[in-house]
CSV table of C-alpha atoms and ligand atoms in Angstrom, one decimal:
chain,number,residue,atom,x,y,z
M,1,MET,CA,9.0,9.6,9.9
M,2,HIS,CA,5.7,9.7,8.2
M,3,ILE,CA,5.2,12.2,5.3
M,4,ARG,CA,1.7,12.6,4.0
M,5,LEU,CA,1.4,13.9,0.4
M,6,ILE,CA,-1.9,15.5,-0.2
M,7,ASN,CA,-3.0,15.7,-3.9
M,8,PRO,CA,-5.5,18.5,-3.8
M,9,ASN,CA,-7.4,17.2,-6.8
M,10,THR,CA,-9.5,14.1,-6.6
M,11,THR,CA,-7.9,12.0,-9.4
M,12,ALA,CA,-6.7,8.8,-7.8
M,13,SER,CA,-4.3,7.9,-10.5
M,14,MET,CA,-2.5,11.2,-10.0
M,15,THR,CA,-2.4,10.7,-6.3
M,16,GLU,CA,-0.8,7.3,-6.8
M,17,LYS,CA,1.8,8.8,-9.2
M,18,ILE,CA,2.6,11.5,-6.7
M,19,GLY,CA,3.0,9.0,-3.9
M,20,ALA,CA,5.3,6.8,-6.0
M,21,ALA,CA,7.5,9.8,-7.0
M,22,GLY,CA,7.8,10.9,-3.3
M,23,ALA,CA,8.6,7.3,-2.2
M,24,ARG,CA,11.3,7.0,-4.8
M,25,VAL,CA,13.3,9.9,-3.3
M,26,ALA,CA,12.5,9.3,0.4
M,27,ALA,CA,15.2,8.1,2.8
M,28,ALA,CA,15.2,4.6,4.1
M,29,GLY,CA,13.0,4.8,7.2
M,30,THR,CA,10.7,7.5,5.8
M,31,ARG,CA,7.1,6.4,5.2
M,32,VAL,CA,5.4,8.2,2.4
M,33,SER,CA,1.6,8.1,2.1
M,34,ALA,CA,-0.5,9.9,-0.5
M,35,THR,CA,-4.2,10.9,-0.2
M,36,ASN,CA,-6.6,13.2,-2.0
M,37,PRO,CA,-9.8,14.9,-0.8
M,38,GLU,CA,-13.0,12.9,-1.0
M,39,ALA,CA,-14.7,15.7,-2.9
M,40,GLY,CA,-13.6,18.5,-5.2
M,41,PRO,CA,-12.3,19.2,-8.7
M,42,VAL,CA,-10.6,16.3,-10.7
M,43,SER,CA,-7.9,18.8,-11.7
M,44,ILE,CA,-6.9,22.2,-10.6
M,45,GLU,CA,-6.4,24.7,-13.4
M,46,SER,CA,-8.4,27.9,-12.4
M,47,HIS,CA,-8.8,30.1,-9.4
M,48,PHE,CA,-12.2,28.5,-8.8
M,49,ASP,CA,-10.8,25.0,-8.8
M,50,GLU,CA,-8.1,26.2,-6.4
M,51,ALA,CA,-10.6,27.8,-3.9
M,52,ILE,CA,-12.7,24.6,-3.8
M,53,SER,CA,-9.7,22.3,-3.5
M,54,ALA,CA,-8.4,24.2,-0.5
M,55,VAL,CA,-11.3,23.0,1.7
M,56,GLY,CA,-10.4,19.4,0.7
M,57,VAL,CA,-6.8,20.0,1.6
M,58,LEU,CA,-7.7,21.3,5.1
M,59,GLU,CA,-10.0,18.3,5.6
M,60,GLU,CA,-7.0,16.0,4.8
M,61,ILE,CA,-4.8,17.9,7.3
M,62,ARG,CA,-7.5,17.3,10.0
M,63,ARG,CA,-7.5,13.6,9.1
M,64,GLY,CA,-3.7,13.4,9.1
M,65,GLU,CA,-3.7,14.9,12.6
M,66,THR,CA,-5.5,11.8,13.8
M,67,GLU,CA,-3.0,9.5,12.1
M,68,GLY,CA,0.4,10.6,13.5
M,69,VAL,CA,1.7,12.4,10.4
M,70,ASP,CA,5.0,14.1,10.9
M,71,ALA,CA,5.0,16.4,7.8
M,72,TYR,CA,2.6,17.3,5.0
M,73,VAL,CA,3.2,18.2,1.4
M,74,ILE,CA,0.5,20.0,-0.6
M,75,ALA,CA,1.0,18.5,-4.0
M,76,CYS,CA,-0.5,21.0,-6.4
M,77,PHE,CA,1.5,23.8,-7.9
M,78,GLY,CA,-0.8,26.6,-6.7
M,79,ASP,CA,-0.1,25.5,-3.1
M,80,PRO,CA,-3.9,25.7,-2.3
M,81,GLY,CA,-4.7,26.3,1.4
M,82,LEU,CA,-1.0,26.4,2.4
M,83,LEU,CA,-1.2,29.0,5.2
M,84,ALA,CA,-4.5,27.8,6.5
M,85,ALA,CA,-3.1,24.2,6.6
M,86,ARG,CA,-0.2,25.4,8.7
M,87,GLU,CA,-2.6,26.8,11.2
M,88,LEU,CA,-4.0,23.3,11.7
M,89,THR,CA,-0.9,21.5,12.8
M,90,VAL,CA,2.5,21.8,14.4
M,91,ALA,CA,3.9,19.6,11.7
M,92,PRO,CA,5.7,21.2,8.8
M,93,VAL,CA,3.5,21.8,5.7
M,94,ILE,CA,5.2,22.4,2.4
M,95,GLY,CA,3.7,23.4,-0.9
M,96,ILE,CA,5.3,22.0,-4.0
M,97,ALA,CA,5.6,25.4,-5.7
M,98,GLU,CA,7.5,26.9,-2.8
M,99,ALA,CA,9.7,23.8,-2.4
M,100,ALA,CA,10.6,23.9,-6.1
M,101,PHE,CA,11.3,27.7,-6.0
M,102,HIS,CA,13.6,27.4,-3.0
M,103,LEU,CA,15.6,24.5,-4.5
M,104,ALA,CA,15.8,26.2,-7.9
M,105,THR,CA,17.5,29.3,-6.3
M,106,LEU,CA,20.1,27.0,-4.7
M,107,ILE,CA,21.3,25.6,-8.0
M,108,SER,CA,20.8,28.5,-10.4
M,109,THR,CA,20.5,32.3,-10.4
M,110,ARG,CA,17.6,32.4,-12.8
M,111,PHE,CA,14.9,29.7,-13.6
M,112,SER,CA,11.8,29.5,-15.7
M,113,VAL,CA,8.6,27.6,-14.8
M,114,VAL,CA,6.9,25.3,-17.3
M,115,THR,CA,3.3,24.6,-16.3
M,116,THR,CA,0.1,23.2,-17.8
M,117,LEU,CA,-2.4,25.7,-19.3
M,118,GLY,CA,-1.7,29.3,-20.1
M,119,ARG,CA,-4.5,30.4,-17.8
M,120,THR,CA,-2.7,28.9,-14.8
M,121,CYS,CA,0.5,31.0,-15.3
M,122,ILE,CA,-0.9,33.8,-13.3
M,123,ILE,CA,-1.3,31.4,-10.3
M,124,ALA,CA,2.5,30.7,-10.4
M,125,GLU,CA,3.3,34.4,-11.0
M,126,HIS,CA,1.3,35.4,-7.9
M,127,LEU,CA,3.1,32.8,-5.8
M,128,LEU,CA,6.5,33.9,-7.0
M,129,GLN,CA,5.6,37.5,-6.0
M,130,ASN,CA,4.1,36.4,-2.6
M,131,TYR,CA,7.0,34.2,-1.7
M,132,GLY,CA,9.6,36.8,-2.9
M,133,PHE,CA,11.0,34.7,-5.8
M,134,ALA,CA,9.8,36.9,-8.7
M,135,HIS,CA,13.3,38.3,-9.2
M,136,HIS,CA,14.7,34.7,-9.7
M,137,CYS,CA,12.2,33.7,-12.3
M,138,ARG,CA,12.6,34.7,-15.9
M,139,LYS,CA,9.3,33.4,-17.2
M,140,VAL,CA,6.3,31.3,-16.4
M,141,ARG,CA,5.6,29.2,-19.5
M,142,ALA,CA,2.7,26.9,-20.4
M,143,ALA,CA,2.9,23.7,-22.5
M,144,GLU,CA,-0.9,24.2,-23.1
M,145,ILE,CA,-1.9,20.8,-21.8
M,146,PRO,CA,-4.9,20.3,-19.5
M,147,VAL,CA,-3.8,18.6,-16.2
M,148,LEU,CA,-5.7,15.4,-16.9
M,149,ASP,CA,-3.8,14.9,-20.2
M,150,LEU,CA,-0.8,14.1,-18.0
M,151,GLU,CA,-2.8,11.0,-17.0
M,152,ASP,CA,-3.3,10.0,-20.6
M,153,ASP,CA,-0.3,8.3,-22.3
M,154,GLY,CA,-1.7,9.0,-25.7
M,155,ALA,CA,-1.9,12.8,-25.3
M,156,CYS,CA,1.7,13.7,-26.2
M,157,ALA,CA,2.0,15.7,-23.0
M,158,LEU,CA,5.7,14.8,-22.4
M,159,ASP,CA,6.6,16.0,-25.9
M,160,ARG,CA,4.9,19.3,-25.5
M,161,ILE,CA,6.5,19.8,-22.1
M,162,ILE,CA,10.0,19.0,-23.5
M,163,ASP,CA,9.4,21.4,-26.4
M,164,GLU,CA,8.5,24.2,-24.1
M,165,CYS,CA,11.4,23.5,-21.8
M,166,ARG,CA,13.7,23.6,-24.8
M,167,ARG,CA,12.3,27.0,-25.8
M,168,ALA,CA,12.9,28.2,-22.2
M,169,LYS,CA,16.5,27.0,-22.4
M,170,ALA,CA,17.1,28.7,-25.7
M,171,GLU,CA,15.3,32.0,-25.0
M,172,ASP,CA,15.1,32.8,-21.3
M,173,GLY,CA,18.8,33.0,-20.1
M,174,ILE,CA,18.2,30.5,-17.3
M,175,GLY,CA,20.1,27.8,-15.5
M,176,ALA,CA,17.2,25.6,-14.4
M,177,ILE,CA,13.6,24.8,-15.0
M,178,VAL,CA,10.8,24.3,-12.5
M,179,LEU,CA,8.0,21.9,-13.5
M,180,GLY,CA,4.7,23.5,-12.7
M,181,CYS,CA,2.3,20.6,-11.9
M,182,GLY,CA,2.2,17.7,-9.4
M,183,GLY,CA,1.1,15.5,-12.3
M,184,MET,CA,4.5,16.0,-13.9
M,185,ALA,CA,6.2,14.2,-10.9
M,186,ASP,CA,7.1,11.1,-13.0
M,187,LEU,CA,8.5,13.0,-16.0
M,188,THR,CA,11.6,14.6,-14.4
M,189,ASP,CA,14.2,12.2,-15.6
M,190,GLU,CA,13.0,12.1,-19.2
M,191,ILE,CA,12.8,15.9,-19.3
M,192,ARG,CA,16.2,16.4,-17.8
M,193,GLU,CA,17.8,14.1,-20.3
M,194,ALA,CA,16.0,15.6,-23.3
M,195,VAL,CA,16.6,19.3,-22.3
M,196,GLY,CA,20.0,19.2,-20.7
M,197,LEU,CA,19.2,21.5,-17.7
M,198,PRO,CA,18.6,20.8,-14.0
M,199,ILE,CA,14.8,20.1,-13.7
M,200,VAL,CA,13.3,20.9,-10.3
M,201,GLU,CA,10.2,19.0,-9.6
M,202,GLY,CA,8.1,20.1,-6.6
M,203,VAL,CA,6.8,16.8,-5.1
M,204,THR,CA,10.3,15.4,-4.8
M,205,ALA,CA,11.7,18.7,-3.7
M,206,ALA,CA,9.0,19.0,-1.0
M,207,VAL,CA,9.6,15.5,0.3
M,208,LYS,CA,13.3,16.1,0.8
M,209,LEU,CA,12.6,19.5,2.5
M,210,ALA,CA,10.0,17.9,4.7
M,211,GLU,CA,12.5,15.2,5.8
M,212,SER,CA,15.0,17.9,6.6
M,213,LEU,CA,12.6,19.9,8.7
M,214,VAL,CA,11.5,16.8,10.7
M,215,SER,CA,15.1,15.7,11.2
M,216,LEU,CA,16.0,19.2,12.5
M,217,ARG,CA,12.9,19.1,14.8
M,218,LEU,CA,11.6,22.2,13.0
M,219,GLY,CA,7.8,22.4,13.0
M,220,THR,CA,5.3,25.1,12.1
M,221,SER,CA,5.6,28.0,14.6
M,222,LYS,CA,2.6,28.3,16.8
M,223,TYR,CA,3.7,31.8,17.8
M,224,GLY,CA,1.8,34.5,15.9
M,225,ASP,CA,-0.3,34.1,12.8
M,226,LEU,CA,0.2,30.4,12.4
M,227,ALA,CA,-1.2,29.6,15.8
M,228,PHE,CA,-4.2,27.2,15.8
M,229,PRO,CA,-7.4,29.0,14.7
M,230,ARG,CA,-9.6,30.3,17.4
M,231,GLN,CA,-12.3,27.9,18.3
M,232,LYS,CA,-15.7,29.1,17.2
M,233,PRO,CA,-18.9,27.7,15.8
M,234,PHE,CA,-19.2,27.1,12.1
M,235,THR,CA,-22.7,27.1,10.6
M,236,GLY,CA,-24.4,24.9,8.1
M,237,ARG,CA,-22.5,22.2,6.3
M,238,PHE,CA,-19.3,23.4,7.9
M,239,ASP,CA,-20.5,22.9,11.5
M,240,TYR,CA,-18.1,19.9,11.9
M,241,LEU,CA,-15.2,22.4,11.7
M,242,GLY,CA,-16.4,24.1,15.0
M,243,ARG,CA,-16.4,20.8,16.9
A,301,2AL,C1,-1.9,21.6,-11.0
A,301,2AL,C2,-1.4,20.6,-10.1
A,301,2AL,O1,-0.2,20.6,-9.7
A,301,2AL,N1,-2.4,19.7,-9.9
A,301,2AL,C3,-3.5,20.1,-10.6
A,301,2AL,O2,-4.6,19.6,-10.5
A,301,2AL,N2,-3.2,21.3,-11.2
A,301,2AL,N3,-1.2,22.7,-11.4
A,301,2AL,C4,-1.3,23.3,-12.7
A,301,2AL,N4,-0.5,24.3,-12.9
A,301,2AL,O3,-2.1,22.9,-13.5
């Protein structure tokens, strides 16, 4: 089984970290590979970043389709391009936010999300509403760290995330915390130990869900709205998408 983790931003060190986190939890016999788009934002922390990154995600799905990938994970917490990605393949495509929300509801009745910058909270809130999880989430919190600070050992990112998780535990009436960024994939154990709550991390959650779906021979439905897009010409620099 080959699971492809797509980091939607173009920071190679984060892609490597995401790949390593996925490989750590994968079953023996599962191959985990990690890629990122060739072009796009180095981090995703706005609606604009998200919109641009979605094109890169879709290009990575097209590439994966020529490489025998069995399931894809979109490893950014906004799940950019998720439904469009599903249109391009029969393989399962799982976003890390949806994966984390699903697993959090299986181990707690209420959870909070701890994400990066305050301005990205609305992205997680929209997803919670769209996916039907809003009722399970008490609060989306921000540690106020830019995504790329997670790549910088000197930036105290871990301490700030732990502080925010402790506040969530003390104030939100929750049973679990969801980490709100793919760049936090290597911090789960330390945060769990420091905070004393189950910590659901999306990259690892998505890998295990992808393995489950592939094992159960459940792929993306091609009946209805997730059918392959109608073939049509694309103009200008997107003309390759119509071929
Ligand atoms: C993210 C993420 O997971 N990757 C990225 O570049 N931005 N999410 C976030 N909330 O900042």
